[in-house]
Amino acid sequence: MENRPQWGTRAGFILAAVGSAVGLGNIWRFPAVAYENGGGAFFLPYLFALLTAGIPLLILEFTLGHKYKGSAPLSIARLSKKSEWLGWWQLAISFVISTYYAVIIAWAFSYSKFSLSLAWGKEPGDFLFGDFLHLAEKPGQIGGVVPGVFIPLVLVWIVTLGVLFKGVKKGIELANKVMIPTLVVLFLIIVVRALTLDGAAQGLDAFFKPDWSKIASPKVWVAAYGQIFFSLSIGFAIMITYSSYLPKKTDLTNSAFITGFANSGFELLAGIGVFSALGFMAAQQGVPVSEVVSAGVGLAFVVFPQIINEFPAFNEFFGVAFFLCLSLAGLTSLISIVETYIAGVQDKFKVSRNKAVAFGGGISALLSILFATNGGLYFLDAADNFINQFGIVVAGFVEVVLVAWVVKELKNLQAHANSVSDVRLGSWWRICLSIITPIVLGYMMIQNFITNIKENYGGYPTGFVISSGWLVAAGALVVGILFMLFKWDKNALTVPSEQEKEVS
Ligand code: PFF
């Protein structure tokens, strides 16, 4: 029936899936999450979460995309017509994420350039919030567009949409084939250098030292599941979209294992690199490692510039390398997330790929300018928190409950995965998805609600939290439901049973 594009090779697909998974979350989120939740002891809940939720869900999403051969809304509608809204909801979530994720990559672009002259000077914190972001005094103020952020942002969108215009094989696959190996090589150079710095051993010691007392706390387990979820890009509609471009004969289970382990491998590498570097900085300043640990924007754009300042030699080179790594890891994730709504628009409205890229990507690019204003960082912080906690986690919960308990399709999907895969899924897969994952995600969801209702996220004023947080998360759901009202083309919901080519 339809002429769906295909990956050139299975390796190309896996690289693209890994490209999506390996993102900022691996570099700036994992090391601190692991450290704060038991260090070496965190690996136990982390591995458990990987094996009981991460990889099983990845297999589920790969199977949904492969079996139903559609973007997330089309695949879900083919699974159960009434549930189509879930696919659109996930797309709307992806859309919101893309608008601010692009801006963080723009910062990384700028910092790659700043590294050439160590432009942040001796006070990288003042430089970031003052000289670079020109941050507004209060959350909620928009101010004007900051040219220093806007210009690299335009560049980020040119690269991303340029790749997407080229299509699945010549665009996404090729871009990942170039970007992922480059990222790995650059990152390895940084990690090896970090490992040989004075103080690295103390950093690694702080990172790996197990604190078993934490392991009984539900908080630690929730953190492990949360990290696995975000880090593997599951519940975002991305993996369903990517696997819809697979040829008929593709080993799905094996691909999910490779993707899951590659992502965690990179994460571990990032933990080693980041903590070696933190150990070095702590040694330079004569303070314990615990005093320099940070995550997110602060780690990447304040602490890392400080570390680079203190490097014994080739400071500029390591600065450029680090920020290029952030840019590459971010770009391959951004490409994957924009592809989700391009594919959705194309499937539903039967427009050409170019039109879908121009329309979907164009609107996202325009909206992203909000995050390039003086108040951008506050908006970004609020949107990110709420869309993760009340978008991805809740949509992921609905996804597993729907498949396992409402439409009860797990057995059929298991049979589909088994018909093309070497490793055969047993009942463990169904137990993970129908019992363990919904319980953990359900618990996480309730906790998130309680915490966010009890106190305003980030200490922000209530009006701001409502308009830039709660409403953004709720808006994604409403938009999702609205999109369901558009009618599908005749026959669109028939499940395609055939695909032409085979790829090993
Ligand atoms: N797995 C990604 C990460 O670790 O950063 C999650 C992600 C975020 C994917 C944003 C795509 C994206 F646009």
Coordinates of C-alpha atoms and ligand atoms in Angstrom, one line a residue:
M1 CA 0.0 0.0 0.0
E2 CA 1.6 3.3 1.0
N3 CA 5.2 4.0 0.2
R4 CA 6.8 4.2 3.6
P5 CA 10.5 5.1 3.7
Q6 CA 12.9 2.6 5.1
W7 CA 16.2 2.5 6.8
G8 CA 19.1 1.4 4.6
T9 CA 20.5 -1.1 7.1
R10 CA 19.6 -2.4 10.6
A11 CA 22.9 -0.8 11.9
G12 CA 21.6 2.5 10.5
F13 CA 18.3 2.1 12.5
I14 CA 20.1 1.1 15.7
L15 CA 22.5 4.0 15.4
A16 CA 19.5 6.4 14.9
A17 CA 17.8 4.8 18.0
V18 CA 21.0 5.2 20.0
G19 CA 21.3 8.7 18.7
S20 CA 17.9 9.5 20.1
A21 CA 18.6 7.8 23.4
V22 CA 22.0 9.3 24.0
G23 CA 21.3 12.9 24.7
L24 CA 21.8 15.6 27.3
G25 CA 20.2 13.3 29.8
N26 CA 23.1 10.9 29.6
I27 CA 25.8 13.5 30.0
W28 CA 24.4 15.9 32.5
R29 CA 21.7 14.0 34.3
F30 CA 22.9 10.5 34.9
P31 CA 26.1 11.2 36.8
A32 CA 24.4 13.3 39.5
V33 CA 21.3 11.1 39.7
A34 CA 23.5 8.1 40.4
Y35 CA 25.7 9.9 42.8
E36 CA 22.8 11.3 44.8
N37 CA 21.0 7.9 44.9
G38 CA 23.6 5.7 46.4
G39 CA 26.6 5.9 44.1
G40 CA 27.8 2.4 43.3
A41 CA 24.7 1.0 45.0
F42 CA 22.5 2.8 42.5
F43 CA 23.6 0.4 39.8
L44 CA 21.3 -2.3 41.3
P45 CA 18.0 -0.4 40.9
Y46 CA 19.3 1.1 37.7
L47 CA 20.0 -2.3 36.2
F48 CA 16.7 -3.6 37.5
A49 CA 14.9 -0.7 35.9
L50 CA 16.7 -1.3 32.6
L51 CA 15.7 -4.9 32.5
T52 CA 12.2 -4.7 33.8
A53 CA 11.0 -1.5 32.2
G54 CA 13.6 0.1 29.8
I55 CA 14.3 -2.8 27.5
P56 CA 10.8 -4.4 27.7
L57 CA 9.2 -1.0 26.8
L58 CA 11.7 -0.5 24.0
I59 CA 10.7 -3.9 22.7
L60 CA 7.1 -2.9 22.9
E61 CA 7.6 0.4 21.1
F62 CA 9.7 -1.3 18.4
T63 CA 7.1 -3.9 18.0
L64 CA 4.2 -1.4 17.7
G65 CA 6.0 0.6 15.1
H66 CA 7.1 -2.5 13.2
K67 CA 3.8 -4.2 13.2
Y68 CA 1.6 -1.2 12.5
K69 CA 4.0 0.7 10.3
G70 CA 2.9 4.2 11.2
S71 CA 3.8 7.3 13.2
A72 CA 2.8 7.0 16.8
P73 CA -0.9 8.1 16.3
L74 CA -1.3 5.9 13.2
S75 CA 0.2 2.9 14.9
I76 CA -1.9 3.4 18.0
A77 CA -5.0 4.0 16.0
R78 CA -4.4 0.8 14.1
L79 CA -4.0 -1.0 17.4
S80 CA -7.2 0.5 18.8
K81 CA -9.1 3.3 17.0
K82 CA -10.4 4.8 20.2
S83 CA -6.9 5.2 21.7
E84 CA -5.5 7.3 18.9
W85 CA -5.5 10.4 21.2
L86 CA -2.6 8.8 23.1
G87 CA -0.4 8.9 20.0
W88 CA -1.3 12.6 19.5
W89 CA -0.7 13.4 23.1
Q90 CA 2.8 11.9 22.9
L91 CA 3.4 13.9 19.7
A92 CA 2.3 17.1 21.4
I93 CA 4.7 16.3 24.3
S94 CA 7.5 15.8 21.8
F95 CA 6.6 19.0 20.1
V96 CA 6.9 21.0 23.4
I97 CA 10.2 19.3 24.2
S98 CA 11.7 20.1 20.8
T99 CA 11.0 23.8 21.3
Y100 CA 13.2 24.2 24.3
Y101 CA 15.7 21.4 23.7
A102 CA 16.8 23.2 20.5
V103 CA 17.6 26.2 22.6
I104 CA 19.9 24.2 24.9
I105 CA 21.7 22.9 21.8
A106 CA 22.0 26.5 20.7
W107 CA 23.8 27.4 24.0
A108 CA 26.2 24.5 23.4
F109 CA 26.9 25.8 19.9
S110 CA 27.8 29.2 21.4
Y111 CA 29.9 27.6 24.1
S112 CA 31.8 25.6 21.5
K113 CA 32.8 29.0 20.0
F114 CA 33.4 30.6 23.4
S115 CA 35.8 27.8 24.2
L116 CA 38.2 29.0 21.6
S117 CA 39.0 32.0 23.7
L118 CA 37.7 30.8 27.1
A119 CA 35.3 33.7 26.8
W120 CA 33.5 33.0 30.0
G121 CA 36.5 34.3 32.0
K122 CA 37.0 33.6 35.7
E123 CA 33.3 33.7 36.7
P124 CA 31.5 31.4 34.4
G125 CA 28.3 31.7 36.4
D126 CA 28.1 35.5 36.0
F127 CA 29.0 35.1 32.4
L128 CA 26.2 32.6 31.7
F129 CA 23.3 34.4 33.4
G130 CA 24.5 37.9 32.7
D131 CA 26.7 38.4 29.6
F132 CA 25.3 35.5 27.7
L133 CA 21.6 34.9 28.6
H134 CA 20.9 38.4 29.8
L135 CA 18.5 36.7 32.2
A136 CA 15.4 38.7 33.2
E137 CA 15.1 39.6 36.9
K138 CA 11.9 37.8 37.5
P139 CA 10.3 34.6 36.1
G140 CA 7.5 35.4 33.7
Q141 CA 9.1 38.5 32.2
I142 CA 9.7 37.9 28.5
G143 CA 11.9 41.0 27.7
G144 CA 13.4 40.9 24.2
V145 CA 15.1 38.3 22.0
V146 CA 18.7 37.8 23.0
P147 CA 20.7 37.8 19.7
G148 CA 23.5 35.7 21.2
V149 CA 21.1 32.9 21.7
F150 CA 18.8 33.6 18.7
I151 CA 21.6 33.3 16.1
P152 CA 22.9 29.9 17.1
L153 CA 19.2 28.8 17.5
V154 CA 18.6 29.6 13.8
L155 CA 21.7 27.5 13.0
V156 CA 20.3 24.5 15.1
W157 CA 17.1 24.6 13.2
I158 CA 18.9 24.9 9.8
V159 CA 20.9 21.7 10.6
T160 CA 17.9 19.8 12.1
L161 CA 15.4 20.6 9.4
G162 CA 18.1 20.3 6.7
V163 CA 18.6 16.7 7.8
L164 CA 14.9 16.0 8.1
F165 CA 14.2 17.4 4.6
K166 CA 16.6 14.8 3.2
G167 CA 14.4 12.0 4.5
V168 CA 14.9 8.9 6.6
K169 CA 17.8 7.2 4.8
K170 CA 19.7 10.0 3.3
G171 CA 19.0 12.4 6.1
I172 CA 18.4 10.8 9.6
E173 CA 20.4 7.7 9.0
L174 CA 23.3 9.4 7.4
A175 CA 23.4 12.2 10.0
N176 CA 23.6 9.6 12.8
K177 CA 26.2 7.6 11.0
V178 CA 28.4 10.7 11.0
M179 CA 27.4 12.2 14.3
I180 CA 27.4 9.2 16.6
P181 CA 30.8 7.9 15.9
T182 CA 32.2 11.4 16.1
L183 CA 30.5 11.9 19.4
V184 CA 31.9 8.6 20.8
V185 CA 35.5 9.3 19.7
L186 CA 35.5 12.9 21.0
F187 CA 33.9 11.8 24.3
L188 CA 36.4 9.0 24.7
I189 CA 39.2 11.5 24.3
I190 CA 37.7 13.7 27.0
V191 CA 37.1 10.7 29.4
V192 CA 40.7 9.4 29.0
R193 CA 42.1 12.9 29.6
A194 CA 39.8 13.4 32.6
L195 CA 40.9 10.0 34.1
T196 CA 44.5 11.1 34.1
L197 CA 44.0 14.4 35.9
D198 CA 45.0 14.9 39.5
G199 CA 42.2 14.1 41.8
A200 CA 40.3 11.9 39.3
A201 CA 40.6 8.9 41.7
Q202 CA 38.8 10.8 44.4
G203 CA 36.1 11.8 42.0
L204 CA 35.6 8.2 40.9
D205 CA 35.7 7.1 44.5
A206 CA 32.8 9.5 45.3
F207 CA 30.9 8.3 42.3
F208 CA 31.3 4.5 42.8
K209 CA 31.3 4.3 46.6
P210 CA 28.2 2.4 47.4
D211 CA 25.8 3.7 50.0
W212 CA 23.7 0.7 50.6
S213 CA 21.6 2.5 53.2
K214 CA 19.8 4.3 50.4
I215 CA 18.7 1.2 48.6
A216 CA 15.6 0.6 50.7
S217 CA 14.2 4.0 49.9
P218 CA 11.5 4.1 47.2
K219 CA 12.9 7.4 46.1
V220 CA 16.0 5.7 44.8
W221 CA 14.0 3.2 42.8
V222 CA 11.8 5.9 41.4
A223 CA 14.9 7.8 40.4
A224 CA 16.3 4.8 38.6
Y225 CA 13.1 4.2 36.6
G226 CA 12.8 7.9 35.9
Q227 CA 16.4 8.0 34.5
I228 CA 15.9 4.9 32.4
F229 CA 12.7 6.2 31.0
F230 CA 14.0 9.6 30.0
S231 CA 17.3 8.3 28.9
L232 CA 16.0 5.7 26.6
S233 CA 13.5 8.1 24.9
I234 CA 10.6 5.8 25.7
G235 CA 7.1 7.2 26.0
F236 CA 8.0 10.0 23.6
A237 CA 6.6 8.4 20.4
I238 CA 10.1 8.4 19.0
M239 CA 10.9 4.7 19.0
I240 CA 7.5 3.8 17.5
T241 CA 8.2 6.2 14.7
Y242 CA 11.7 5.0 14.1
S243 CA 10.8 1.4 14.0
S244 CA 7.9 2.0 11.6
Y245 CA 10.7 2.5 9.0
L246 CA 12.0 -1.0 9.5
P247 CA 11.8 -3.7 6.8
K248 CA 9.6 -6.8 7.5
K249 CA 12.4 -9.1 8.6
T250 CA 14.2 -7.3 11.4
D251 CA 15.2 -8.7 14.8
L252 CA 13.3 -6.4 17.1
T253 CA 14.2 -7.9 20.5
N254 CA 17.9 -8.0 19.7
S255 CA 17.8 -4.4 18.4
A256 CA 16.2 -3.3 21.7
F257 CA 18.9 -5.0 23.8
I258 CA 21.7 -3.4 21.7
T259 CA 20.1 0.0 22.0
G260 CA 19.5 -0.3 25.7
F261 CA 23.0 -1.5 26.5
A262 CA 24.6 1.0 24.2
N263 CA 22.7 3.8 25.9
S264 CA 23.6 2.7 29.4
G265 CA 27.2 2.1 28.3
F266 CA 27.4 5.7 27.2
E267 CA 25.8 6.8 30.4
L268 CA 28.4 5.0 32.5
L269 CA 31.2 6.5 30.4
A270 CA 29.7 9.9 31.1
G271 CA 29.6 9.2 34.8
I272 CA 33.3 8.2 34.8
G273 CA 34.3 11.3 32.8
V274 CA 32.2 13.8 34.7
F275 CA 33.3 12.5 38.1
S276 CA 36.9 12.3 37.2
A277 CA 36.7 16.0 36.1
L278 CA 34.8 16.9 39.3
G279 CA 37.4 15.1 41.4
F280 CA 40.1 17.2 39.6
M281 CA 38.3 20.4 40.3
A282 CA 37.7 19.5 43.9
A283 CA 41.4 18.8 44.3
Q284 CA 42.3 22.2 42.7
Q285 CA 40.1 24.0 45.1
G286 CA 41.0 21.9 48.1
V287 CA 37.3 21.0 48.8
P288 CA 35.5 17.6 49.0
V289 CA 34.0 16.3 45.8
S290 CA 30.5 16.6 47.3
E291 CA 30.8 20.3 47.2
V292 CA 31.3 20.5 43.5
V293 CA 28.7 18.0 42.3
S294 CA 26.0 19.5 40.1
A295 CA 23.7 18.6 37.2
G296 CA 21.9 20.1 34.3
V297 CA 22.6 23.6 33.0
G298 CA 24.8 24.4 36.0
L299 CA 27.0 21.4 35.4
A300 CA 27.4 21.9 31.7
F301 CA 27.6 25.7 31.5
V302 CA 29.1 26.8 34.8
V303 CA 31.1 23.9 36.4
F304 CA 32.5 22.6 33.1
P305 CA 33.8 26.0 32.0
Q306 CA 35.5 26.2 35.5
I307 CA 37.0 22.8 35.0
I308 CA 38.3 23.8 31.6
N309 CA 39.8 27.0 33.0
E310 CA 41.9 24.8 35.3
F311 CA 43.0 22.2 32.8
P312 CA 46.8 21.9 32.7
A313 CA 47.0 22.2 28.9
F314 CA 45.0 22.4 25.7
N315 CA 42.1 24.1 27.6
E316 CA 40.6 25.4 24.4
F317 CA 40.7 22.1 22.7
F318 CA 38.9 20.3 25.5
G319 CA 36.4 23.1 25.8
V320 CA 35.5 22.8 22.1
A321 CA 35.4 19.0 22.4
F322 CA 33.1 19.0 25.3
F323 CA 30.6 21.4 23.9
L324 CA 30.7 19.7 20.5
C325 CA 29.8 16.5 22.3
L326 CA 26.8 18.2 23.9
S327 CA 25.8 19.6 20.6
L328 CA 26.1 16.3 18.8
A329 CA 24.3 14.3 21.5
G330 CA 21.6 17.0 21.5
L331 CA 21.2 17.2 17.8
T332 CA 20.6 13.5 17.2
S333 CA 18.0 13.5 19.9
L334 CA 16.3 16.7 18.5
I335 CA 16.2 15.2 15.0
S336 CA 14.4 12.1 16.4
I337 CA 11.9 14.1 18.4
V338 CA 11.0 16.4 15.5
E339 CA 10.6 13.4 13.2
T340 CA 7.8 12.1 15.4
Y341 CA 5.4 15.0 14.6
I342 CA 6.6 15.3 11.0
A343 CA 5.6 11.6 10.5
G344 CA 2.3 12.1 12.4
V345 CA 1.3 15.1 10.2
Q346 CA 2.3 13.3 7.1
D347 CA 0.3 10.2 7.9
K348 CA -2.8 12.0 8.9
F349 CA -2.9 14.8 6.4
K350 CA -1.3 13.0 3.5
V351 CA 1.0 15.9 2.7
S352 CA 4.5 15.5 1.3
R353 CA 7.5 15.1 3.6
N354 CA 8.8 18.5 2.7
K355 CA 5.6 20.2 3.6
A356 CA 5.4 18.4 6.9
V357 CA 9.0 19.3 7.7
A358 CA 8.4 22.9 6.8
F359 CA 5.1 23.2 8.6
G360 CA 5.9 21.1 11.8
G361 CA 9.5 22.1 12.1
G362 CA 8.7 25.7 11.2
I363 CA 6.1 26.2 13.9
S364 CA 8.4 24.6 16.5
A365 CA 11.3 26.8 15.4
L366 CA 9.1 29.9 15.7
L367 CA 7.9 28.9 19.2
S368 CA 11.4 28.1 20.4
I369 CA 12.2 31.8 20.1
L370 CA 10.3 32.3 23.4
F371 CA 13.2 30.4 25.1
A372 CA 15.7 32.7 23.4
T373 CA 14.4 35.8 25.2
N374 CA 15.5 37.3 28.5
G375 CA 13.0 35.2 30.4
G376 CA 13.8 32.1 28.4
L377 CA 15.7 30.1 31.0
Y378 CA 12.7 30.3 33.5
F379 CA 10.2 29.3 30.9
L380 CA 12.5 26.4 29.8
D381 CA 13.0 25.2 33.3
A382 CA 9.2 25.2 34.1
A383 CA 8.2 23.6 30.8
D384 CA 10.9 20.9 31.1
N385 CA 9.8 19.9 34.6
F386 CA 6.1 19.8 33.9
I387 CA 6.2 18.1 30.5
N388 CA 8.5 15.4 31.9
Q389 CA 6.6 14.7 35.1
F390 CA 3.1 15.1 33.7
G391 CA 3.7 14.4 30.1
I392 CA 6.2 11.6 29.6
V393 CA 5.6 9.7 32.8
V394 CA 1.8 9.9 32.6
A395 CA 1.7 9.1 28.9
G396 CA 4.1 6.2 29.4
F397 CA 1.8 4.9 32.2
V398 CA -1.3 5.2 29.9
E399 CA 0.6 3.4 27.1
V400 CA 1.4 0.3 29.2
V401 CA -2.0 0.1 30.8
L402 CA -3.7 0.5 27.5
V403 CA -1.8 -2.2 25.7
A404 CA -1.7 -4.6 28.7
W405 CA -5.1 -4.1 30.3
V406 CA -7.5 -2.2 28.0
V407 CA -6.9 -3.6 24.5
K408 CA -5.1 -6.7 25.9
E409 CA -2.7 -7.0 23.0
L410 CA 0.5 -8.0 24.8
K411 CA 0.2 -11.6 23.7
N412 CA -0.3 -10.7 20.0
L413 CA 2.6 -8.2 20.1
Q414 CA 4.8 -10.8 21.8
A415 CA 4.0 -13.2 19.0
H416 CA 4.9 -10.6 16.5
A417 CA 8.2 -9.8 18.1
N418 CA 9.0 -13.5 18.4
S419 CA 8.1 -14.1 14.8
V420 CA 11.1 -11.9 13.7
S421 CA 13.5 -12.2 16.6
D422 CA 16.1 -14.8 17.6
V423 CA 15.6 -14.3 21.3
R424 CA 12.1 -15.4 22.2
L425 CA 10.1 -13.3 24.7
G426 CA 8.7 -15.3 27.5
S427 CA 6.1 -14.4 30.1
W428 CA 8.7 -12.2 31.9
W429 CA 8.1 -9.6 29.2
R430 CA 4.4 -9.5 29.8
I431 CA 4.8 -9.5 33.6
C432 CA 7.2 -6.5 33.4
L433 CA 4.9 -4.5 31.2
S434 CA 1.5 -5.5 32.8
I435 CA 2.5 -5.4 36.4
I436 CA 5.9 -4.0 37.3
T437 CA 6.0 -1.0 35.0
P438 CA 2.5 0.2 35.7
I439 CA 3.0 0.0 39.4
V440 CA 6.3 1.9 39.4
L441 CA 5.0 4.5 36.9
G442 CA 1.7 4.8 38.8
Y443 CA 3.6 5.4 42.1
M444 CA 5.9 7.9 40.4
M445 CA 2.9 9.8 39.0
I446 CA 1.2 10.1 42.3
Q447 CA 4.4 11.2 44.0
N448 CA 4.9 13.8 41.3
F449 CA 1.4 15.2 41.8
I450 CA 1.8 15.4 45.6
T451 CA 5.2 17.1 45.4
N452 CA 4.1 19.6 42.8
I453 CA 0.9 20.5 44.5
K454 CA 2.5 20.8 47.9
E455 CA 5.1 23.3 46.8
N456 CA 5.7 25.4 43.7
Y457 CA 8.4 23.9 41.5
G458 CA 11.7 25.8 41.8
G459 CA 10.1 28.2 44.3
Y460 CA 8.5 30.1 41.4
P461 CA 5.4 32.2 41.9
T462 CA 2.1 30.4 41.6
G463 CA 0.9 32.3 38.5
F464 CA 4.1 31.5 36.7
V465 CA 4.0 27.8 37.6
I466 CA 0.4 27.5 36.4
S467 CA 0.9 29.4 33.1
S468 CA 4.3 28.0 32.1
G469 CA 4.1 24.6 33.7
W470 CA 0.7 23.1 34.5
L471 CA -1.0 24.7 31.5
V472 CA 1.8 23.5 29.1
A473 CA 1.4 19.9 30.3
A474 CA -2.4 20.1 30.1
G475 CA -2.3 21.8 26.8
A476 CA -0.3 18.9 25.3
L477 CA -3.1 16.6 26.3
V478 CA -5.9 18.8 24.9
V479 CA -4.1 19.3 21.6
G480 CA -3.7 15.5 21.5
I481 CA -7.4 15.0 21.9
L482 CA -8.2 17.7 19.3
F483 CA -6.0 16.1 16.7
M484 CA -8.0 13.0 17.0
L485 CA -11.0 14.8 15.6
F486 CA -9.5 15.1 12.1
K487 CA -10.6 12.2 10.0
W488 CA -8.2 9.6 8.6
D489 CA -7.9 8.9 4.9
K490 CA -10.1 6.0 3.8
N491 CA -8.3 2.7 4.5
A492 CA -5.6 4.4 6.5
L493 CA -6.3 2.2 9.5
T494 CA -6.0 -1.1 7.7
V495 CA -2.9 -2.8 9.1
P496 CA -0.3 -3.3 6.4
S497 CA 0.7 -6.9 6.3
E498 CA 3.5 -6.7 3.7
Q499 CA 6.7 -4.9 3.3
E500 CA 9.0 -5.4 0.4
K501 CA 12.7 -5.6 1.2
E502 CA 14.6 -7.6 3.8
V503 CA 17.5 -6.3 5.7
S504 CA 19.5 -8.5 8.0
Ligands
PFF1 N1 17.1 10.3 25.7 C1 17.2 11.7 25.6 C2 18.2 12.3 26.5 O1 18.8 11.6 27.3 O2 18.5 13.5 26.5 C3 15.8 12.2 25.8 C4 15.4 13.2 24.8 C5 15.2 14.5 25.1 C6 15.2 12.7 23.5 C7 14.9 15.3 24.1 C8 14.8 13.6 22.5 C9 14.7 14.9 22.9 F1 14.4 15.8 21.9

